[in-house]
CSV table of C-alpha atoms and ligand atoms in Angstrom, one decimal:
chain,number,residue,atom,x,y,z
A,1,UNK,CA,262.9,147.8,101.7
A,2,UNK,CA,266.1,146.3,100.5
A,3,UNK,CA,267.2,143.4,98.4
A,4,UNK,CA,270.0,141.6,100.0
A,5,UNK,CA,272.2,140.6,97.1
A,6,UNK,CA,274.4,137.5,96.7
A,7,UNK,CA,277.5,139.5,97.6
A,8,UNK,CA,276.1,140.5,100.9
A,9,UNK,CA,274.6,137.2,101.9
A,10,UNK,CA,277.7,135.6,103.3
A,11,UNK,CA,277.9,138.4,106.1
A,12,UNK,CA,274.3,137.7,106.9
A,13,UNK,CA,274.7,134.0,107.0
A,14,UNK,CA,277.8,134.4,109.2
A,15,UNK,CA,275.9,136.5,111.7
A,16,UNK,CA,272.8,134.2,111.6
A,17,UNK,CA,274.9,131.1,112.1
A,18,UNK,CA,276.9,132.7,115.0
A,19,UNK,CA,273.7,134.0,116.6
A,20,UNK,CA,272.0,130.6,116.3
A,21,UNK,CA,275.0,128.9,117.9
A,22,UNK,CA,275.1,131.4,120.8
A,23,UNK,CA,271.4,130.9,121.4
A,24,UNK,CA,271.6,127.1,121.5
A,25,UNK,CA,274.7,127.2,123.7
A,26,UNK,CA,272.5,129.0,126.4
A,27,UNK,CA,269.6,126.5,125.9
A,28,UNK,CA,267.3,128.8,123.8
A,29,UNK,CA,265.1,127.0,121.2
A,30,UNK,CA,264.0,128.5,117.9
A,31,UNK,CA,260.3,129.4,117.3
A,32,UNK,CA,259.1,130.4,113.9
A,33,UNK,CA,256.2,133.0,113.8
A,34,UNK,CA,253.9,134.3,111.3
A,35,UNK,CA,254.7,137.6,109.6
A,36,UNK,CA,251.1,138.7,110.0
A,37,UNK,CA,249.1,139.0,113.1
A,38,UNK,CA,245.8,140.7,114.1
A,39,UNK,CA,246.2,144.5,114.3
A,40,UNK,CA,244.7,144.2,117.9
A,41,UNK,CA,247.6,142.3,119.1
A,42,UNK,CA,250.1,145.1,118.5
A,43,UNK,CA,247.8,147.8,119.7
A,44,UNK,CA,247.4,146.0,123.1
A,45,UNK,CA,251.1,145.1,123.5
A,46,UNK,CA,253.2,147.9,122.0
A,47,UNK,CA,250.7,150.5,123.1
A,48,UNK,CA,248.1,152.8,121.4
A,49,UNK,CA,250.2,156.0,121.7
A,50,UNK,CA,253.6,154.7,120.6
A,51,UNK,CA,255.1,155.8,117.3
A,52,UNK,CA,254.9,152.3,116.0
A,53,UNK,CA,251.1,151.9,116.5
A,54,UNK,CA,250.3,155.5,115.7
A,55,UNK,CA,252.0,155.9,112.5
A,56,UNK,CA,254.4,153.0,111.3
A,57,UNK,CA,252.3,149.8,111.0
A,58,UNK,CA,251.5,148.2,107.7
A,59,UNK,CA,247.8,147.4,108.4
A,60,UNK,CA,245.3,146.1,105.9
A,61,UNK,CA,241.8,144.5,105.9
A,62,UNK,CA,241.7,141.0,104.5
A,63,UNK,CA,239.0,139.6,102.3
A,64,UNK,CA,237.0,138.5,105.4
A,65,UNK,CA,237.1,142.0,107.0
A,66,UNK,CA,239.7,141.3,109.6
A,67,UNK,CA,242.3,143.9,110.3
A,68,UNK,CA,245.8,142.4,110.0
A,69,UNK,CA,249.3,143.9,110.4
A,70,UNK,CA,252.8,143.0,109.1
A,71,UNK,CA,254.6,142.5,112.4
A,72,UNK,CA,256.6,145.5,113.4
A,73,UNK,CA,258.5,143.4,116.0
A,74,UNK,CA,258.6,139.8,117.3
A,75,UNK,CA,257.8,140.0,121.0
A,76,UNK,CA,254.0,140.3,120.8
A,77,UNK,CA,253.7,137.4,118.3
A,78,UNK,CA,256.0,135.3,120.5
A,79,UNK,CA,253.8,135.9,123.6
A,80,UNK,CA,250.7,135.3,121.5
A,81,UNK,CA,252.2,132.0,120.2
A,82,UNK,CA,253.2,130.9,123.7
A,83,UNK,CA,249.7,131.5,125.2
A,84,UNK,CA,247.9,129.9,122.2
A,85,UNK,CA,250.0,126.8,122.2
A,86,UNK,CA,250.2,126.5,126.1
A,87,UNK,CA,253.9,126.8,126.0
A,88,UNK,CA,254.3,129.4,128.9
A,89,UNK,CA,252.3,127.8,131.8
A,90,UNK,CA,254.4,127.5,134.9
A,91,UNK,CA,257.4,126.2,132.8
A,92,UNK,CA,260.5,128.0,132.0
A,93,UNK,CA,260.7,128.7,128.3
A,94,UNK,CA,263.7,130.0,126.5
A,95,UNK,CA,263.0,130.9,122.9
A,96,UNK,CA,264.6,132.7,119.9
A,97,UNK,CA,263.4,133.7,116.5
A,98,UNK,CA,264.8,135.5,113.4
A,99,UNK,CA,263.2,137.2,110.4
A,100,UNK,CA,261.8,140.4,108.8
A,101,UNK,CA,259.9,143.1,110.7
A,102,UNK,CA,258.1,146.0,109.1
A,103,UNK,CA,257.7,149.7,110.2
A,104,UNK,CA,256.8,152.5,108.0
A,105,UNK,CA,259.5,154.8,109.5
A,106,UNK,CA,261.2,157.6,107.6
A,107,UNK,CA,264.0,155.7,105.9
A,108,UNK,CA,267.6,156.7,106.5
A,109,UNK,CA,270.9,155.0,107.0
A,110,UNK,CA,270.3,152.2,109.4
A,111,UNK,CA,266.6,152.6,109.4
A,112,UNK,CA,264.4,150.7,106.9
A,113,UNK,CA,260.9,149.7,106.4
A,114,UNK,CA,261.6,146.1,106.2
A,115,UNK,CA,264.4,145.2,108.5
A,116,UNK,CA,265.5,141.9,110.2
A,117,UNK,CA,265.7,141.0,113.8
A,118,UNK,CA,267.2,138.1,115.9
A,119,UNK,CA,265.1,138.1,119.0
A,120,UNK,CA,265.4,136.2,122.2
A,121,UNK,CA,262.6,135.8,124.8
A,122,UNK,CA,262.7,134.1,128.2
A,123,UNK,CA,259.4,133.3,130.0
A,124,UNK,CA,258.7,132.3,133.6
A,125,UNK,CA,261.8,133.8,135.3
A,126,UNK,CA,261.5,137.0,137.4
A,127,UNK,CA,265.0,137.3,138.9
A,128,UNK,CA,267.7,139.5,137.5
A,129,UNK,CA,269.9,136.4,136.8
A,130,UNK,CA,268.1,135.8,133.5
A,131,UNK,CA,268.4,139.5,132.6
A,132,UNK,CA,272.1,139.2,133.1
A,133,UNK,CA,272.1,135.9,131.0
A,134,UNK,CA,270.7,137.8,128.1
A,135,UNK,CA,273.3,140.5,128.3
A,136,UNK,CA,276.1,138.0,128.6
A,137,UNK,CA,274.7,136.2,125.4
A,138,UNK,CA,274.9,139.6,123.7
A,139,UNK,CA,278.6,140.2,124.9
A,140,UNK,CA,279.5,136.7,123.8
A,141,UNK,CA,277.9,137.3,120.3
A,142,UNK,CA,279.8,140.5,119.9
A,143,UNK,CA,283.1,138.7,120.9
A,144,UNK,CA,282.5,135.9,118.5
A,145,UNK,CA,281.7,138.3,115.7
A,146,UNK,CA,284.6,140.4,116.5
A,147,UNK,CA,282.4,143.5,116.9
A,148,UNK,CA,284.0,146.1,119.2
A,149,UNK,CA,282.9,149.5,120.4
A,150,UNK,CA,279.5,148.6,121.7
A,151,UNK,CA,278.4,150.4,124.8
A,152,UNK,CA,275.8,148.9,127.1
A,153,UNK,CA,273.1,151.4,128.4
A,154,UNK,CA,271.1,150.1,131.3
A,155,UNK,CA,268.0,151.4,133.1
A,156,UNK,CA,265.1,150.3,135.3
A,157,UNK,CA,261.5,151.3,134.7
A,158,UNK,CA,260.2,149.9,137.9
A,159,UNK,CA,256.6,148.7,138.2
A,160,UNK,CA,253.6,150.3,136.3
A,161,UNK,CA,252.6,151.9,139.6
A,162,UNK,CA,256.0,153.6,140.3
A,163,UNK,CA,255.9,154.6,136.6
A,164,UNK,CA,252.4,156.2,137.0
A,165,UNK,CA,253.6,158.3,139.9
A,166,UNK,CA,256.6,159.3,138.0
A,167,UNK,CA,254.5,160.2,135.0
A,168,UNK,CA,252.4,162.6,137.1
A,169,UNK,CA,255.5,164.5,138.4
A,170,UNK,CA,257.1,164.6,135.0
A,171,UNK,CA,253.9,166.0,133.3
A,172,UNK,CA,253.7,168.7,136.0
A,173,UNK,CA,257.3,169.5,135.5
A,174,UNK,CA,257.0,169.6,131.6
A,175,UNK,CA,253.8,171.8,131.9
A,176,UNK,CA,255.9,174.2,134.0
A,177,UNK,CA,258.5,174.2,131.2
A,178,UNK,CA,255.6,174.5,128.5
A,179,UNK,CA,257.4,177.4,126.6
A,180,UNK,CA,260.6,175.4,126.2
A,181,UNK,CA,258.9,172.4,124.6
A,182,UNK,CA,259.0,171.6,120.9
A,183,UNK,CA,255.9,170.7,118.9
A,184,UNK,CA,256.6,167.0,119.2
A,185,UNK,CA,256.9,167.1,122.9
A,186,UNK,CA,253.7,169.2,123.4
A,187,UNK,CA,251.9,166.6,121.4
A,188,UNK,CA,253.3,163.8,123.6
A,189,UNK,CA,252.8,165.7,126.9
A,190,UNK,CA,249.5,164.1,127.7
A,191,UNK,CA,249.7,160.9,125.6
A,192,UNK,CA,253.2,159.5,126.1
A,193,UNK,CA,255.2,161.9,128.2
A,194,UNK,CA,258.2,159.4,128.9
A,195,UNK,CA,258.9,159.5,125.3
A,196,UNK,CA,259.7,163.1,125.5
A,197,UNK,CA,262.9,162.0,127.3
A,198,UNK,CA,263.9,160.2,124.2
A,199,UNK,CA,263.9,163.3,122.1
A,200,UNK,CA,266.9,163.9,119.9
A,201,UNK,CA,266.2,167.6,119.4
A,202,UNK,CA,269.2,169.6,120.8
A,203,UNK,CA,266.8,172.3,121.9
A,204,UNK,CA,265.2,169.9,124.3
A,205,UNK,CA,268.5,168.8,125.9
A,206,UNK,CA,268.2,171.2,128.8
A,207,UNK,CA,264.6,170.6,129.6
A,208,UNK,CA,265.3,166.8,129.7
A,209,UNK,CA,268.4,167.1,131.7
A,210,UNK,CA,266.5,169.0,134.5
A,211,UNK,CA,263.5,166.6,134.5
A,212,UNK,CA,262.8,164.3,137.4
A,213,UNK,CA,264.4,160.9,136.9
A,214,UNK,CA,262.5,157.7,137.0
A,215,UNK,CA,265.1,155.9,138.9
A,216,UNK,CA,264.3,158.0,142.0
A,217,UNK,CA,260.8,156.7,141.9
A,218,UNK,CA,261.6,152.9,141.9
A,219,UNK,CA,259.7,150.9,144.4
A,220,UNK,CA,262.0,148.9,146.8
A,221,UNK,CA,261.7,145.4,145.0
A,222,UNK,CA,262.6,147.0,141.6
A,223,UNK,CA,265.4,148.9,143.2
A,224,UNK,CA,266.8,145.6,144.7
A,225,UNK,CA,266.2,143.8,141.4
A,226,UNK,CA,268.3,146.5,139.5
A,227,UNK,CA,271.0,146.4,142.2
A,228,UNK,CA,271.3,142.7,141.9
A,229,UNK,CA,271.5,142.8,138.1
A,230,UNK,CA,274.3,145.4,138.4
A,231,UNK,CA,276.1,143.2,140.8
A,232,UNK,CA,276.0,140.2,138.4
A,233,UNK,CA,277.3,142.3,135.4
A,234,UNK,CA,280.0,143.7,137.6
A,235,UNK,CA,281.1,140.2,138.6
A,236,UNK,CA,281.0,139.0,135.1
A,237,UNK,CA,283.1,142.0,134.1
A,238,UNK,CA,280.6,143.4,131.6
A,239,UNK,CA,280.7,147.2,131.5
A,240,UNK,CA,277.6,149.3,131.4
A,241,UNK,CA,276.4,152.9,131.8
A,242,UNK,CA,273.2,153.7,133.7
A,243,UNK,CA,271.1,156.0,131.5
A,244,UNK,CA,268.3,157.3,133.5
A,245,UNK,CA,266.7,158.7,130.2
A,246,UNK,CA,266.5,155.2,128.5
A,247,UNK,CA,262.7,154.7,128.3
A,248,UNK,CA,262.3,152.5,125.1
A,249,UNK,CA,259.7,153.1,122.4
A,250,UNK,CA,257.3,150.2,123.3
A,251,UNK,CA,254.9,150.3,126.3
A,252,UNK,CA,255.2,146.8,127.6
A,253,UNK,CA,258.6,147.2,129.6
A,254,UNK,CA,258.9,146.9,133.4
A,255,UNK,CA,262.0,147.1,135.4
A,256,UNK,CA,265.2,146.2,133.4
A,257,UNK,CA,265.7,148.0,130.0
A,258,UNK,CA,268.9,148.0,128.0
A,259,UNK,CA,270.4,149.0,124.7
A,260,UNK,CA,273.7,148.2,123.0
A,261,UNK,CA,274.8,151.4,121.2
A,262,UNK,CA,277.7,152.4,118.8
A,263,UNK,CA,278.9,155.8,117.7
A,264,UNK,CA,280.0,154.3,114.3
A,265,UNK,CA,276.6,154.2,112.5
A,266,UNK,CA,275.5,157.7,112.9
A,267,UNK,CA,272.1,158.6,114.2
A,268,UNK,CA,270.8,154.9,114.2
A,269,UNK,CA,273.4,153.6,116.8
A,270,UNK,CA,271.3,151.1,118.6
A,271,UNK,CA,272.3,147.7,117.4
A,272,UNK,CA,270.3,145.6,120.1
A,273,UNK,CA,267.7,146.5,122.6
A,274,UNK,CA,265.5,144.8,125.1
A,275,UNK,CA,264.2,144.4,128.6
A,276,UNK,CA,261.7,143.0,130.9
A,277,UNK,CA,258.0,142.9,130.3
A,278,UNK,CA,256.5,141.1,133.3
A,279,UNK,CA,253.0,142.3,132.7
A,280,UNK,CA,252.6,141.5,128.9
A,281,UNK,CA,251.6,137.7,129.1
A,282,UNK,CA,248.7,138.4,131.6
A,283,UNK,CA,247.7,141.5,129.6
A,284,UNK,CA,247.3,139.4,126.4
A,285,UNK,CA,245.2,136.8,128.3
A,286,UNK,CA,247.8,134.3,129.6
A,287,UNK,CA,248.6,133.4,133.2
A,288,UNK,CA,250.7,135.9,135.0
A,289,UNK,CA,254.3,135.1,133.6
A,290,UNK,CA,257.3,137.2,134.1
A,291,UNK,CA,259.3,137.7,130.8
A,292,UNK,CA,262.3,139.3,129.5
A,293,UNK,CA,264.2,139.5,126.1
A,294,UNK,CA,265.9,141.5,123.5
A,295,UNK,CA,266.2,141.8,119.7
A,296,UNK,CA,269.2,142.8,117.6
A,297,UNK,CA,268.9,144.7,114.3
A,298,UNK,CA,270.6,142.6,111.6
A,299,UNK,CA,271.1,145.6,109.1
A,300,UNK,CA,273.0,147.5,111.8
A,301,UNK,CA,275.1,144.5,112.7
A,302,UNK,CA,275.9,143.9,109.1
A,303,UNK,CA,276.9,147.6,108.7
A,304,UNK,CA,279.2,147.3,111.7
A,305,UNK,CA,280.7,143.9,110.6
A,306,UNK,CA,281.1,145.3,107.1
A,307,UNK,CA,283.5,147.8,108.7
A,308,UNK,CA,285.7,144.9,110.1
A,309,UNK,CA,285.6,141.5,108.7
A,310,UNK,CA,283.6,140.5,105.5
A,311,UNK,CA,283.4,136.7,105.0
A,312,UNK,CA,283.5,135.8,101.3
A,313,UNK,CA,281.3,133.3,99.7
A,314,UNK,CA,283.4,130.0,99.0
A,315,UNK,CA,284.4,129.6,95.5
A,316,UNK,CA,283.6,126.3,93.9
A,317,UNK,CA,286.1,123.4,94.2
A,318,UNK,CA,285.4,122.4,90.5
A,319,UNK,CA,283.7,123.6,87.3
A,320,UNK,CA,282.5,120.9,84.9
A,321,UNK,CA,283.1,121.7,81.2
A,322,UNK,CA,281.3,119.4,78.6
A,323,UNK,CA,281.7,119.4,74.9
A,324,UNK,CA,279.4,117.3,72.8
A,325,UNK,CA,275.9,116.0,73.3
A,326,UNK,CA,277.2,112.6,74.8
A,327,UNK,CA,279.5,114.5,77.1
A,328,UNK,CA,276.6,116.8,78.3
A,329,UNK,CA,274.5,113.8,79.1
A,330,UNK,CA,277.3,111.9,80.8
A,331,UNK,CA,278.5,114.9,82.6
A,332,UNK,CA,275.1,115.4,84.4
A,333,UNK,CA,275.2,111.9,85.7
A,334,UNK,CA,278.8,112.2,86.8
A,335,UNK,CA,278.1,115.4,88.6
A,336,UNK,CA,275.3,113.8,90.5
A,337,UNK,CA,277.4,110.9,91.5
A,338,UNK,CA,280.2,113.1,92.8
A,339,UNK,CA,277.7,115.1,94.8
A,340,UNK,CA,276.4,111.8,96.3
A,341,UNK,CA,279.8,110.7,97.2
A,342,UNK,CA,281.1,114.1,98.4
A,343,UNK,CA,278.7,116.0,100.6
A,344,UNK,CA,280.3,119.4,100.9
A,345,UNK,CA,281.6,119.4,97.3
A,346,UNK,CA,281.1,122.8,95.5
A,347,UNK,CA,280.7,121.8,91.9
A,348,UNK,CA,279.4,124.1,89.2
A,349,UNK,CA,278.2,122.4,86.1
A,350,UNK,CA,278.3,124.4,82.9
A,351,UNK,CA,274.9,125.0,81.4
A,352,UNK,CA,274.0,126.6,78.0
A,353,UNK,CA,276.5,124.9,75.8
A,354,UNK,CA,279.1,127.0,74.0
A,355,UNK,CA,282.6,126.3,72.7
A,356,UNK,CA,285.4,124.7,74.7
A,357,UNK,CA,287.2,128.0,75.0
A,358,UNK,CA,284.1,129.9,76.2
A,359,UNK,CA,283.3,127.2,78.8
A,360,UNK,CA,286.9,127.3,80.1
A,361,UNK,CA,286.7,131.2,80.4
A,362,UNK,CA,283.5,130.7,82.5
A,363,UNK,CA,285.4,128.1,84.6
A,364,UNK,CA,288.2,130.6,85.2
A,365,UNK,CA,285.8,133.3,86.1
A,366,UNK,CA,284.0,131.1,88.6
A,367,UNK,CA,287.1,131.1,90.8
A,368,UNK,CA,287.0,127.2,90.8
A,369,UNK,CA,290.2,125.5,91.7
A,370,UNK,CA,290.1,123.0,88.8
A,371,UNK,CA,288.1,122.5,85.5
A,372,UNK,CA,286.9,119.0,85.0
A,373,UNK,CA,286.8,118.6,81.2
A,374,UNK,CA,284.5,115.9,79.5
A,375,UNK,CA,284.7,115.6,75.6
A,376,UNK,CA,283.7,112.8,73.3
A,377,UNK,CA,287.2,111.2,73.7
A,378,UNK,CA,287.0,111.2,77.5
A,379,UNK,CA,283.5,109.7,77.5
A,380,UNK,CA,284.7,107.0,75.2
A,381,UNK,CA,287.7,106.3,77.5
A,382,UNK,CA,285.8,106.6,80.7
A,383,UNK,CA,288.1,109.4,81.8
A,384,UNK,CA,288.0,113.1,82.8
A,385,UNK,CA,290.7,115.7,82.1
A,386,UNK,CA,291.4,117.8,85.1
A,387,UNK,CA,292.9,121.2,84.6
A,388,UNK,CA,294.2,123.2,87.6
A,389,UNK,CA,293.1,126.7,87.2
A,390,UNK,CA,295.0,128.5,90.0
A,391,UNK,CA,298.5,127.0,90.6
A,392,UNK,CA,299.8,126.5,87.0
A,393,UNK,CA,300.0,122.7,87.6
A,394,UNK,CA,299.9,120.3,84.7
A,395,UNK,CA,296.6,119.0,83.3
A,396,UNK,CA,296.1,115.4,84.0
A,397,UNK,CA,293.8,112.6,82.9
A,398,UNK,CA,291.9,110.7,85.7
A,399,UNK,CA,289.6,107.7,85.4
A,400,UNK,CA,286.0,108.8,86.0
A,401,UNK,CA,285.3,106.1,88.5
A,402,UNK,CA,288.2,107.4,90.6
A,403,UNK,CA,287.5,111.2,90.2
A,404,UNK,CA,285.8,111.3,93.6
A,405,UNK,CA,289.0,110.2,95.4
A,406,UNK,CA,290.9,112.8,93.6
A,407,UNK,CA,288.4,115.5,94.6
A,408,UNK,CA,288.1,114.3,98.2
A,409,UNK,CA,292.0,114.8,98.4
A,410,UNK,CA,291.5,118.3,97.1
A,411,UNK,CA,289.0,119.0,99.7
A,412,UNK,CA,291.0,117.5,102.5
A,413,UNK,CA,293.9,119.8,101.4
A,414,UNK,CA,291.6,122.8,101.6
A,415,UNK,CA,290.5,121.8,105.0
A,416,UNK,CA,294.0,121.3,106.2
A,417,UNK,CA,295.0,124.7,104.8
A,418,UNK,CA,292.1,126.3,106.7
A,419,UNK,CA,293.2,124.7,110.0
B,501,HAM,P1,263.3,147.7,119.2
B,501,HAM,O1,264.1,148.5,120.0
B,501,HAM,O2,262.0,148.3,118.6
B,501,HAM,O3,262.8,146.6,120.2
B,501,HAM,O4,264.0,147.0,118.1
B,501,HAM,C1,265.2,146.3,118.4
B,501,HAM,C2,266.4,146.5,117.3
B,501,HAM,O5,265.8,146.3,116.0
B,501,HAM,C3,266.8,147.9,117.4
B,501,HAM,O6,267.8,148.2,118.5
B,501,HAM,C4,267.4,148.1,116.1
B,501,HAM,O7,268.7,147.5,116.0
B,501,HAM,C5,266.5,147.1,115.2
B,501,HAM,N1,265.5,148.0,114.4
B,501,HAM,C6,264.4,148.5,115.0
B,501,HAM,N2,263.7,149.4,114.0
B,501,HAM,C7,264.5,149.3,112.9
B,501,HAM,C8,264.5,149.9,111.5
B,501,HAM,N3,263.4,150.6,111.2
B,501,HAM,N4,265.5,149.6,110.7
B,501,HAM,C9,266.5,148.9,111.1
B,501,HAM,N5,266.6,148.3,112.3
B,501,HAM,C10,265.7,148.5,113.1
B,501,HAM,C11,261.9,145.5,119.7
B,501,HAM,O8,261.6,145.3,118.7
B,501,HAM,C12,261.6,144.5,121.0
B,501,HAM,N6,260.7,143.5,120.4
B,501,HAM,C13,262.9,144.0,121.6
B,501,HAM,C14,262.7,143.0,122.7
B,501,HAM,C15,262.5,141.6,122.7
B,501,HAM,N7,262.3,143.4,124.0
B,501,HAM,C16,262.0,142.3,124.7
B,501,HAM,N8,262.1,141.2,123.9
């Protein structure tokens, strides 16, 4: 679990702001969900025999004897909230959320025990058009962030019935190959055989390559749904690869599944993943409601963006230096008046006293454009000395009552330069 330090937060904020803008541009509205849910919710939605539920959840009993779990993902809580608050009904609901998730995985680069997702869920729409919309939102976000080199992998898992037939054939095949299976796969053979296809063990590559493919088992309606989605993506000019081995690590998926993958981050290359989960709302006690969504991993996106652009924190416009007790008192009022007059002004007020020289050194270190200097003389005269710190210009004396005009011009100049 990591601290996100002040030097890193500008990149986080940049991604969060851009993601929020994209979500809102497509009509998705934010929902804020608890970090803790009843353990039962995750068991029933993610699935008993998944890695997450079997060994990665932070589960505890509270004082009242309820078993609670720190959320390992956001979809289950979002569905729970939708049912509980009557949001889903027959209406269309497009929602997004952001925040920390918790999985007790083996930590490595790109894989943490507290990590952050931005997730998007759309309820009440069963067509492939909304799946395509989600993927186009992803593509737009990558463009806006300037992230390149992400590959879209796509598959369809069909209906639970089709998957059950496939599962039988897959188990029969894997049993025939029993001697070639590694320990992990043997353990999964009768609990979660589809996950064997996800194995990263090179010794399993051949067994997996020769296994029957789920896509050959799709029912007619799922096949048509998948074809239509592919057509929409083709028309929109979004490239993708069909990956028949893409099964995802959570049990609730039906039909469309997808992942955005990069080769630049080593083993943890999936930056964003999602798919359709048409059965989950009903399974959790709601009316039958088709649904689809995705979640992107903030840490992985930050790592990718760190390789390209890194937005810096904005330095202050001004740093207020105050020498003498009266100046400190006056200075605090002056600073508040300036902030009232100039929303958007970044003003650092010196705290902790010290000599004039020491305060000026601080001002310089803050990267502020100017130091505002207030001593006994300035207070008596109703003025402030303004000392430019960056361009070698002359110090000047300005009436305190007109200082906001001067700073306003400085901020306009900054905006003009930015344009
Ligand atoms: P997921 O594939 O488990 O799906 O996670 C989505 C993304 O979260 C991953 O692609 C990855 O970028 C990030 N992620 C997952 N685990 C970690 C970790 N331990 N450390 C860092 N990043 C991680 C879901 O969570 C589904 N709820 C997505 C979804 C929404 N499907 C439909 N709607």
